[in-house]
Amino acid sequence: MRNEHTPEQPLASFQVITDTHVRDESDHIHNRHLEQALADIATFSQDSSGIMHVGDVTDRGLPSEYRELQRIWKQHAESLPNIRYTVGNHDIGAVVWQDPPIVLLEMKEGEVAELLEQEADMELVTKQTAAESAALIEQLSGGTYTLSAVTSEQEGQDGGPISSEVDPITVAGLWHRRLSDFEGTTGMKGSYHDHWIDGYHYIFLGTEQPHPKDCDMSAEQLEWLDAKLSERATLDHPIFIFLHQPLMDTVAGSMKEQGWYGVNQDAELKAVLAKYPQAILFSGHTHWQLEAQHTMYDGAGHMPTMFNASSVGYLWTDQDEHLEGSEGLHVEIYKDRVVVKGRDFVAGEWIEGAEFTVRYPSVAHILG
């Protein structure tokens, strides 16, 4: 019989981080925040099933940033569990975000190779003006950018054809190059993958096009997800899903008017998830701090529970303002519940008011 004064121990635990936005300067604040986060996680992650990264691993998807990620990880790896990664739009998108942004689909294939493989001069690789960059950001914020064309006849941002003298890289070519860089450093295979760890299923989803901002999922990925969710599925056994962009009108920052939801197949993905209310989905992308409203979305009676995992690199507020800081989640799995706790990595403290409990079986009202 268990001693009444002995705290109940979780069956398993793991950590969730996202939006590290690693840069190629070792003393950049994003990099320092990641170092602090990993050092802090090492203090409470004994027997952890792993660290789950929800995307935007790097800020621009450059090889120098991946090298810096490897440097930071190697410094802490011995005291940490394994880490698994989700693709983010900054890692594999069609834009290298800087001032001004570089639109990769407006560049020749050789220029893209030079930028992504050799980190050549940034001045060389874009004809875009500051005004055009501002227009691009406004366009992406409205969610209107599409990547449907994949030939040299591809349309430009203004709806007209890109000049034939530019001979831009195709979407397929860009996607292969960007995803290969991501896979080579993280060890992940493809933009979606799954893992059984300590008896629990961890499923990672991701875009299959280099969209600058959103996630574009194929019908094949949705079918794969449905099949994976059904594996050994029982209503009292949680399944954990990781996707960089949140679904619309769910967690913090994803409200329609806020504009930071970002799955093009929003309705289709929700239809699959609705069949598995025991799932818990973690997303990033919005950077919304854990003290904001809607860190947890309870499913509203017809969907799985979802969590905003905040950001390691920098934070955002309900007042639509940038906030310096670094946060993530610690997840504990018990027989009848999952407990999710917010962590301030800079202070090395639990965040007051950011502790949530999902109880199992939690789905009787959905089924009955």
mmCIF file of N, CA and C in Angstrom, residues 11-18 37-38 41-42 44-54 73 76-77 79-86 188 195-202 204 240 242 282 328-333 339 345:
data_model
loop_
_atom_site.group_PDB
_atom_site.id
_atom_site.type_symbol
_atom_site.label_atom_id
_atom_site.label_comp_id
_atom_site.label_asym_id
_atom_site.label_seq_id
_atom_site.Cartn_x
_atom_site.Cartn_y
_atom_site.Cartn_z
ATOM 1 N N LEU A 11 3.592 8.240 -14.391
ATOM 2 C CA LEU A 11 3.965 7.056 -15.165
ATOM 3 C C LEU A 11 5.030 7.395 -16.199
ATOM 4 N N ALA A 12 4.983 8.620 -16.704
ATOM 5 C CA ALA A 12 5.960 9.115 -17.684
ATOM 6 C C ALA A 12 5.876 10.639 -17.694
ATOM 7 N N SER A 13 6.890 11.266 -18.238
ATOM 8 C CA SER A 13 6.887 12.729 -18.359
ATOM 9 C C SER A 13 7.700 13.125 -19.585
ATOM 10 N N PHE A 14 7.461 14.334 -20.069
ATOM 11 C CA PHE A 14 8.257 14.880 -21.166
ATOM 12 C C PHE A 14 8.160 16.399 -21.134
ATOM 13 N N GLN A 15 9.019 17.048 -21.915
ATOM 14 C CA GLN A 15 9.041 18.504 -21.982
ATOM 15 C C GLN A 15 8.698 18.966 -23.403
ATOM 16 N N VAL A 16 8.087 20.119 -23.495
ATOM 17 C CA VAL A 16 7.722 20.694 -24.789
ATOM 18 C C VAL A 16 8.345 22.076 -24.902
ATOM 19 N N ILE A 17 9.138 22.284 -25.950
ATOM 20 C CA ILE A 17 9.675 23.610 -26.257
ATOM 21 C C ILE A 17 9.344 23.935 -27.708
ATOM 22 N N THR A 18 9.402 25.200 -28.047
ATOM 23 C CA THR A 18 9.104 25.589 -29.424
ATOM 24 C C THR A 18 9.717 26.951 -29.733
ATOM 25 N N ALA A 37 17.307 27.440 -21.348
ATOM 26 C CA ALA A 37 16.201 26.481 -21.309
ATOM 27 C C ALA A 37 16.719 25.057 -21.121
ATOM 28 N N LEU A 38 17.733 24.678 -21.875
ATOM 29 C CA LEU A 38 18.266 23.318 -21.773
ATOM 30 C C LEU A 38 18.911 23.078 -20.406
ATOM 31 N N ILE A 41 15.948 22.683 -17.995
ATOM 32 C CA ILE A 41 15.253 21.402 -18.176
ATOM 33 C C ILE A 41 16.041 20.267 -17.539
ATOM 34 N N ALA A 42 17.353 20.346 -17.589
ATOM 35 C CA ALA A 42 18.196 19.296 -17.003
ATOM 36 C C ALA A 42 17.972 19.152 -15.505
ATOM 37 N N PHE A 44 15.066 19.182 -13.946
ATOM 38 C CA PHE A 44 13.814 18.521 -13.551
ATOM 39 C C PHE A 44 13.366 17.447 -14.544
ATOM 40 N N SER A 45 14.234 17.013 -15.440
ATOM 41 C CA SER A 45 13.828 16.075 -16.493
ATOM 42 C C SER A 45 14.366 14.664 -16.276
ATOM 43 N N GLN A 46 14.694 14.316 -15.038
ATOM 44 C CA GLN A 46 15.161 12.955 -14.767
ATOM 45 C C GLN A 46 14.072 11.958 -15.186
ATOM 46 N N ASP A 47 14.469 10.903 -15.870
ATOM 47 C CA ASP A 47 13.554 9.855 -16.351
ATOM 48 C C ASP A 47 12.552 10.361 -17.389
ATOM 49 N N SER A 48 12.814 11.487 -17.987
ATOM 50 C CA SER A 48 11.923 12.034 -19.019
ATOM 51 C C SER A 48 11.925 11.160 -20.271
ATOM 52 N N SER A 49 10.775 11.090 -20.920
ATOM 53 C CA SER A 49 10.664 10.364 -22.197
ATOM 54 C C SER A 49 11.242 11.159 -23.355
ATOM 55 N N GLY A 50 11.520 12.436 -23.152
ATOM 56 C CA GLY A 50 12.126 13.229 -24.212
ATOM 57 C C GLY A 50 11.689 14.678 -24.200
ATOM 58 N N ILE A 51 12.412 15.459 -24.981
ATOM 59 C CA ILE A 51 12.033 16.847 -25.240
ATOM 60 C C ILE A 51 11.403 16.884 -26.627
ATOM 61 N N MET A 52 10.219 17.471 -26.734
ATOM 62 C CA MET A 52 9.507 17.563 -27.999
ATOM 63 C C MET A 52 9.531 19.026 -28.462
ATOM 64 N N HIS A 53 10.169 19.260 -29.601
ATOM 65 C CA HIS A 53 10.314 20.627 -30.142
ATOM 66 C C HIS A 53 9.241 20.840 -31.199
ATOM 67 N N VAL A 54 8.472 21.939 -31.075
ATOM 68 C CA VAL A 54 7.312 22.145 -31.938
ATOM 69 C C VAL A 54 7.589 23.123 -33.084
ATOM 70 N N TRP A 73 23.304 22.176 -28.403
ATOM 71 C CA TRP A 73 22.790 20.896 -27.938
ATOM 72 C C TRP A 73 23.898 20.024 -27.359
ATOM 73 N N HIS A 76 24.851 20.355 -23.722
ATOM 74 C CA HIS A 76 23.916 19.946 -22.675
ATOM 75 C C HIS A 76 23.414 18.513 -22.837
ATOM 76 N N ALA A 77 23.739 17.869 -23.950
ATOM 77 C CA ALA A 77 23.115 16.589 -24.308
ATOM 78 C C ALA A 77 23.283 15.512 -23.246
ATOM 79 N N SER A 79 23.195 15.589 -20.125
ATOM 80 C CA SER A 79 22.301 15.716 -18.969
ATOM 81 C C SER A 79 20.835 15.810 -19.366
ATOM 82 N N LEU A 80 20.540 15.515 -20.644
ATOM 83 C CA LEU A 80 19.176 15.679 -21.143
ATOM 84 C C LEU A 80 18.670 14.400 -21.811
ATOM 85 N N PRO A 81 17.338 14.242 -21.892
ATOM 86 C CA PRO A 81 16.773 13.137 -22.668
ATOM 87 C C PRO A 81 16.882 13.427 -24.155
ATOM 88 N N ASN A 82 16.502 12.489 -25.001
ATOM 89 C CA ASN A 82 16.509 12.706 -26.447
ATOM 90 C C ASN A 82 15.554 13.837 -26.828
ATOM 91 N N ILE A 83 15.835 14.455 -27.945
ATOM 92 C CA ILE A 83 14.964 15.524 -28.451
ATOM 93 C C ILE A 83 14.452 15.137 -29.841
ATOM 94 N N ARG A 84 13.185 15.462 -30.103
ATOM 95 C CA ARG A 84 12.572 15.218 -31.412
ATOM 96 C C ARG A 84 11.964 16.523 -31.899
ATOM 97 N N TYR A 85 11.925 16.686 -33.214
ATOM 98 C CA TYR A 85 11.622 17.989 -33.788
ATOM 99 C C TYR A 85 10.419 17.979 -34.741
ATOM 100 N N THR A 86 9.708 19.099 -34.736
ATOM 101 C CA THR A 86 8.651 19.398 -35.695
ATOM 102 C C THR A 86 9.176 20.458 -36.659
ATOM 103 N N MET A 188 15.293 13.855 -38.046
ATOM 104 C CA MET A 188 13.903 13.500 -38.327
ATOM 105 C C MET A 188 13.779 13.094 -39.797
ATOM 106 N N HIS A 195 6.461 8.217 -33.071
ATOM 107 C CA HIS A 195 7.350 7.462 -32.195
ATOM 108 C C HIS A 195 6.529 6.915 -31.030
ATOM 109 N N TRP A 196 6.743 5.654 -30.707
ATOM 110 C CA TRP A 196 6.212 5.073 -29.479
ATOM 111 C C TRP A 196 7.314 5.142 -28.437
ATOM 112 N N ILE A 197 7.054 5.835 -27.322
ATOM 113 C CA ILE A 197 8.070 6.014 -26.286
ATOM 114 C C ILE A 197 7.443 5.695 -24.931
ATOM 115 N N ASP A 198 8.018 4.740 -24.238
ATOM 116 C CA ASP A 198 7.552 4.364 -22.897
ATOM 117 C C ASP A 198 6.049 4.088 -22.860
ATOM 118 N N GLY A 199 5.547 3.486 -23.947
ATOM 119 C CA GLY A 199 4.152 3.081 -23.978
ATOM 120 C C GLY A 199 3.175 4.133 -24.450
ATOM 121 N N TYR A 200 3.675 5.300 -24.862
ATOM 122 C CA TYR A 200 2.796 6.371 -25.329
ATOM 123 C C TYR A 200 3.175 6.776 -26.757
ATOM 124 N N HIS A 201 2.163 7.219 -27.505
ATOM 125 C CA HIS A 201 2.334 7.530 -28.916
ATOM 126 C C HIS A 201 2.549 9.036 -29.092
ATOM 127 N N TYR A 202 3.637 9.399 -29.762
ATOM 128 C CA TYR A 202 3.987 10.792 -30.047
ATOM 129 C C TYR A 202 3.979 10.977 -31.561
ATOM 130 N N PHE A 204 4.139 13.640 -34.854
ATOM 131 C CA PHE A 204 4.602 14.956 -35.298
ATOM 132 C C PHE A 204 4.058 15.226 -36.706
ATOM 133 N N PHE A 240 -0.209 11.996 -27.975
ATOM 134 C CA PHE A 240 0.362 13.337 -28.014
ATOM 135 C C PHE A 240 0.736 13.720 -29.452
ATOM 136 N N PHE A 242 2.071 16.925 -32.150
ATOM 137 C CA PHE A 242 2.847 18.161 -32.206
ATOM 138 C C PHE A 242 2.744 18.742 -33.617
ATOM 139 N N PHE A 282 -0.113 19.878 -29.121
ATOM 140 C CA PHE A 282 0.719 21.009 -28.716
ATOM 141 C C PHE A 282 1.146 21.783 -29.966
ATOM 142 N N GLY A 328 8.299 27.325 -21.685
ATOM 143 C CA GLY A 328 7.958 26.037 -22.263
ATOM 144 C C GLY A 328 7.081 25.259 -21.308
ATOM 145 N N LEU A 329 6.854 23.979 -21.608
ATOM 146 C CA LEU A 329 5.931 23.157 -20.835
ATOM 147 C C LEU A 329 6.606 21.885 -20.323
ATOM 148 N N HIS A 330 6.159 21.443 -19.170
ATOM 149 C CA HIS A 330 6.546 20.157 -18.596
ATOM 150 C C HIS A 330 5.269 19.341 -18.447
ATOM 151 N N VAL A 331 5.275 18.112 -18.961
ATOM 152 C CA VAL A 331 4.064 17.286 -19.007
ATOM 153 C C VAL A 331 4.274 16.020 -18.193
ATOM 154 N N GLU A 332 3.332 15.740 -17.296
ATOM 155 C CA GLU A 332 3.376 14.539 -16.481
ATOM 156 C C GLU A 332 2.141 13.681 -16.766
ATOM 157 N N ILE A 333 2.346 12.390 -16.974
ATOM 158 C CA ILE A 333 1.263 11.469 -17.316
ATOM 159 C C ILE A 333 0.983 10.571 -16.110
ATOM 160 N N VAL A 339 -0.992 16.191 -16.485
ATOM 161 C CA VAL A 339 -0.768 17.505 -15.890
ATOM 162 C C VAL A 339 0.264 18.257 -16.730
ATOM 163 N N PHE A 345 11.979 29.695 -18.213
ATOM 164 C CA PHE A 345 13.338 29.183 -18.308
ATOM 165 C C PHE A 345 14.389 30.200 -17.861
#
